[in-house]
Amino acid sequence: MDSLSELHLDALTEVFNVGAGRAAASLSEIVGDEVKLSVPSIEVKKSSEADSSVIALNSARFGAVSQQFSGPFDAEAVLLFTEDHALEIVRDMMGSQMSIEELAEFEQEAMCELGNIILNACLSAMADMLSISLNSSLPTYRIATTEEIFKGISNSTDQPYILVLHIDLTIEKRHSEGHLIFLLSSKSLRNLVVQIDRFLGAI
């Protein structure tokens, strides 16, 4: 299988749209202001095709939150924001007038929390709509270059597929672009399709 059908992608878009709504509501409570997450656009690629053009963000370095999920299918989820946007988001979450330099010491904790909220909202929406159980690891955060991120992805022989979601995040009228990437094995992609087909057959 080289891709999901349009029907599968439409179903996943709906699932992640629900997840984005949940994540925005949770983030709004944290920052005390309206947070908007766009309807995600989704594409599936082979990890061997992964390069910086996949995420179309002009930045040398990214803040990357990673989390492992397991269940009927296994996946590694990676949430990416450009390095400067990551710090701006941390400042919004901390609700302070701190300088960027002062914020750096809170960056790891705050970005893990942000990633935890967004990733778990998306995955819990998927679990609810597909009527499955998914377990997750604790999130990890690192600053990495595009080359480091995509070298790791393209060298991932056991996870040959990537599911890429393009997300727009707006906090207090500040606009940030992010990307949510799922690394899937061939077996996991097949199992995901089985679960989506079961969901579509029930509606």
CSV table of C-alpha atoms in Angstrom, one decimal:
chain,number,residue,atom,x,y,z
A,1,MET,CA,0.0,0.0,0.0
A,2,ASP,CA,1.5,3.3,-1.0
A,3,SER,CA,-1.2,5.6,0.3
A,4,LEU,CA,-4.7,5.9,1.8
A,5,SER,CA,-7.7,6.5,-0.4
A,6,GLU,CA,-9.4,9.9,-0.5
A,7,LEU,CA,-12.2,8.4,1.6
A,8,HIS,CA,-9.7,7.3,4.3
A,9,LEU,CA,-8.0,10.7,4.3
A,10,ASP,CA,-11.4,12.4,4.6
A,11,ALA,CA,-12.3,10.3,7.6
A,12,LEU,CA,-8.9,11.0,9.2
A,13,THR,CA,-9.3,14.7,8.5
A,14,GLU,CA,-12.6,14.6,10.4
A,15,VAL,CA,-11.0,12.7,13.3
A,16,PHE,CA,-8.1,15.1,13.6
A,17,ASN,CA,-10.5,18.1,13.2
A,18,VAL,CA,-12.3,16.9,16.4
A,19,GLY,CA,-8.9,16.4,18.0
A,20,ALA,CA,-7.8,19.9,17.1
A,21,GLY,CA,-11.0,21.3,18.6
A,22,ARG,CA,-10.3,19.5,21.9
A,23,ALA,CA,-6.7,20.6,21.9
A,24,ALA,CA,-7.7,24.3,21.2
A,25,ALA,CA,-10.2,24.2,24.1
A,26,SER,CA,-7.6,22.8,26.5
A,27,LEU,CA,-4.9,25.3,25.4
A,28,SER,CA,-7.4,28.2,25.7
A,29,GLU,CA,-7.8,27.3,29.4
A,30,ILE,CA,-4.1,27.3,29.9
A,31,VAL,CA,-3.3,30.6,28.2
A,32,GLY,CA,-6.5,32.3,29.3
A,33,ASP,CA,-7.2,33.5,25.7
A,34,GLU,CA,-8.8,32.1,22.6
A,35,VAL,CA,-6.7,29.5,20.8
A,36,LYS,CA,-7.6,28.4,17.3
A,37,LEU,CA,-6.3,25.3,15.5
A,38,SER,CA,-7.1,25.0,11.8
A,39,VAL,CA,-8.7,22.0,10.1
A,40,PRO,CA,-5.6,19.9,9.4
A,41,SER,CA,-4.6,19.0,5.9
A,42,ILE,CA,-3.2,15.4,5.6
A,43,GLU,CA,-0.9,13.6,3.3
A,44,VAL,CA,0.8,10.2,3.4
A,45,LYS,CA,4.3,9.7,2.1
A,46,LYS,CA,7.0,7.0,2.2
A,47,SER,CA,9.6,8.0,4.8
A,48,SER,CA,12.3,7.5,2.1
A,49,GLU,CA,10.8,10.6,0.5
A,50,ALA,CA,10.9,12.6,3.7
A,51,ASP,CA,12.8,15.9,3.4
A,52,SER,CA,12.3,19.5,4.6
A,53,SER,CA,9.9,20.2,1.6
A,54,VAL,CA,7.4,17.9,3.4
A,55,ILE,CA,6.7,20.6,6.0
A,56,ALA,CA,7.4,23.6,3.8
A,57,LEU,CA,8.5,25.8,6.7
A,58,ASN,CA,11.5,28.0,6.2
A,59,SER,CA,13.5,27.4,9.3
A,60,ALA,CA,16.9,25.9,10.1
A,61,ARG,CA,15.8,24.6,13.5
A,62,PHE,CA,12.7,23.2,15.0
A,63,GLY,CA,11.3,22.4,18.4
A,64,ALA,CA,10.2,18.8,18.2
A,65,VAL,CA,7.9,17.0,20.7
A,66,SER,CA,7.9,13.2,20.2
A,67,GLN,CA,5.6,10.6,21.7
A,68,GLN,CA,5.1,6.9,21.2
A,69,PHE,CA,1.6,5.4,20.8
A,70,SER,CA,0.6,1.8,20.8
A,71,GLY,CA,-2.7,-0.2,20.3
A,72,PRO,CA,-4.3,-1.8,17.2
A,73,PHE,CA,-1.6,0.1,15.4
A,74,ASP,CA,1.7,1.6,16.6
A,75,ALA,CA,3.0,5.1,15.7
A,76,GLU,CA,5.6,7.7,16.7
A,77,ALA,CA,4.1,11.1,16.7
A,78,VAL,CA,6.3,14.2,16.3
A,79,LEU,CA,4.9,17.7,16.7
A,80,LEU,CA,7.1,20.4,15.0
A,81,PHE,CA,7.2,24.1,15.4
A,82,THR,CA,9.9,26.5,14.2
A,83,GLU,CA,12.4,27.3,17.0
A,84,ASP,CA,11.3,31.0,17.3
A,85,HIS,CA,7.6,30.0,17.2
A,86,ALA,CA,8.2,27.4,19.9
A,87,LEU,CA,9.5,30.1,22.3
A,88,GLU,CA,6.7,32.5,21.4
A,89,ILE,CA,4.2,29.7,22.3
A,90,VAL,CA,6.0,29.1,25.6
A,91,ARG,CA,5.7,32.8,26.4
A,92,ASP,CA,2.0,32.8,25.6
A,93,MET,CA,1.5,29.7,27.8
A,94,MET,CA,3.5,31.2,30.7
A,95,GLY,CA,1.4,34.4,30.5
A,96,SER,CA,4.4,36.5,31.4
A,97,GLN,CA,6.5,39.4,30.2
A,98,MET,CA,9.7,37.3,30.4
A,99,SER,CA,12.4,37.8,27.8
A,100,ILE,CA,13.1,35.1,25.3
A,101,GLU,CA,16.3,34.3,27.2
A,102,GLU,CA,14.5,33.9,30.5
A,103,LEU,CA,11.8,31.7,28.9
A,104,ALA,CA,14.4,29.2,27.5
A,105,GLU,CA,14.7,27.5,30.9
A,106,PHE,CA,10.9,26.7,30.8
A,107,GLU,CA,10.9,25.7,27.1
A,108,GLN,CA,11.3,22.0,27.5
A,109,GLU,CA,8.6,21.6,30.2
A,110,ALA,CA,6.1,23.9,28.4
A,111,MET,CA,6.6,22.4,25.0
A,112,CYS,CA,6.2,18.9,26.4
A,113,GLU,CA,3.0,20.0,27.9
A,114,LEU,CA,1.9,21.6,24.6
A,115,GLY,CA,2.8,18.5,22.8
A,116,ASN,CA,1.0,16.3,25.3
A,117,ILE,CA,-2.2,18.3,24.9
A,118,ILE,CA,-2.2,18.4,21.1
A,119,LEU,CA,-1.0,14.8,20.5
A,120,ASN,CA,-3.3,13.3,23.2
A,121,ALA,CA,-6.3,15.3,22.0
A,122,CYS,CA,-5.8,14.1,18.4
A,123,LEU,CA,-5.2,10.5,19.5
A,124,SER,CA,-8.0,10.4,22.0
A,125,ALA,CA,-10.3,11.7,19.2
A,126,MET,CA,-9.1,8.9,17.0
A,127,ALA,CA,-9.5,6.3,19.7
A,128,ASP,CA,-13.1,7.5,20.5
A,129,MET,CA,-14.3,7.7,16.9
A,130,LEU,CA,-12.7,4.3,15.9
A,131,SER,CA,-13.7,2.7,19.2
A,132,ILE,CA,-10.1,1.5,20.0
A,133,SER,CA,-7.7,1.9,22.9
A,134,LEU,CA,-4.4,3.7,22.5
A,135,ASN,CA,-1.6,3.9,25.0
A,136,SER,CA,1.0,6.7,25.0
A,137,SER,CA,4.5,7.3,26.4
A,138,LEU,CA,5.6,10.5,28.1
A,139,PRO,CA,6.6,13.2,25.6
A,140,THR,CA,10.2,14.2,24.9
A,141,TYR,CA,11.3,17.6,23.5
A,142,ARG,CA,14.4,18.6,21.6
A,143,ILE,CA,15.7,21.3,19.3
A,144,ALA,CA,16.8,19.8,16.0
A,145,THR,CA,17.7,20.9,12.5
A,146,THR,CA,15.5,19.8,9.6
A,147,GLU,CA,18.4,17.6,8.5
A,148,GLU,CA,18.5,15.8,11.9
A,149,ILE,CA,14.8,15.3,11.9
A,150,PHE,CA,14.4,14.0,8.4
A,151,LYS,CA,17.6,12.0,8.4
A,152,GLY,CA,16.1,10.1,11.4
A,153,ILE,CA,12.8,9.6,9.5
A,154,SER,CA,14.3,8.5,6.2
A,155,ASN,CA,16.6,6.0,8.0
A,156,SER,CA,13.6,4.5,9.8
A,157,THR,CA,13.4,1.1,8.1
A,158,ASP,CA,10.7,-0.3,10.4
A,159,GLN,CA,8.5,2.8,9.9
A,160,PRO,CA,8.4,3.3,6.1
A,161,TYR,CA,5.4,5.6,6.1
A,162,ILE,CA,4.8,9.1,7.4
A,163,LEU,CA,1.4,10.7,7.9
A,164,VAL,CA,1.8,14.5,7.8
A,165,LEU,CA,-0.7,16.9,9.2
A,166,HIS,CA,-0.3,20.6,8.5
A,167,ILE,CA,-1.7,22.7,11.4
A,168,ASP,CA,-2.1,26.4,11.9
A,169,LEU,CA,-2.1,27.5,15.6
A,170,THR,CA,-3.3,31.0,16.6
A,171,ILE,CA,-2.9,32.3,20.2
A,172,GLU,CA,-3.9,35.8,21.0
A,173,LYS,CA,-3.9,36.7,17.3
A,174,ARG,CA,-0.3,35.4,17.1
A,175,HIS,CA,-0.1,32.9,14.2
A,176,SER,CA,2.2,29.9,14.3
A,177,GLU,CA,2.4,27.1,11.8
A,178,GLY,CA,3.1,23.6,13.0
A,179,HIS,CA,3.2,20.1,11.7
A,180,LEU,CA,2.2,16.8,13.2
A,181,ILE,CA,4.0,13.8,11.8
A,182,PHE,CA,3.1,10.2,12.4
A,183,LEU,CA,5.7,7.5,11.6
A,184,LEU,CA,4.0,4.2,10.8
A,185,SER,CA,5.2,0.7,9.9
A,186,SER,CA,3.6,-1.0,6.9
A,187,LYS,CA,1.7,-3.3,9.3
A,188,SER,CA,0.5,-0.3,11.4
A,189,LEU,CA,-0.7,1.5,8.2
A,190,ARG,CA,-2.6,-1.6,7.1
A,191,ASN,CA,-4.1,-1.9,10.6
A,192,LEU,CA,-5.1,1.8,10.6
A,193,VAL,CA,-6.9,1.3,7.3
A,194,VAL,CA,-8.7,-1.7,8.7
A,195,GLN,CA,-9.9,0.4,11.6
A,196,ILE,CA,-11.0,3.3,9.4
A,197,ASP,CA,-12.9,0.8,7.1
A,198,ARG,CA,-14.7,-0.6,10.1
A,199,PHE,CA,-15.6,2.9,11.2
A,200,LEU,CA,-16.8,3.9,7.7
A,201,GLY,CA,-18.9,0.7,7.5
A,202,ALA,CA,-20.7,1.5,10.7
A,203,ILE,CA,-21.9,5.0,9.6
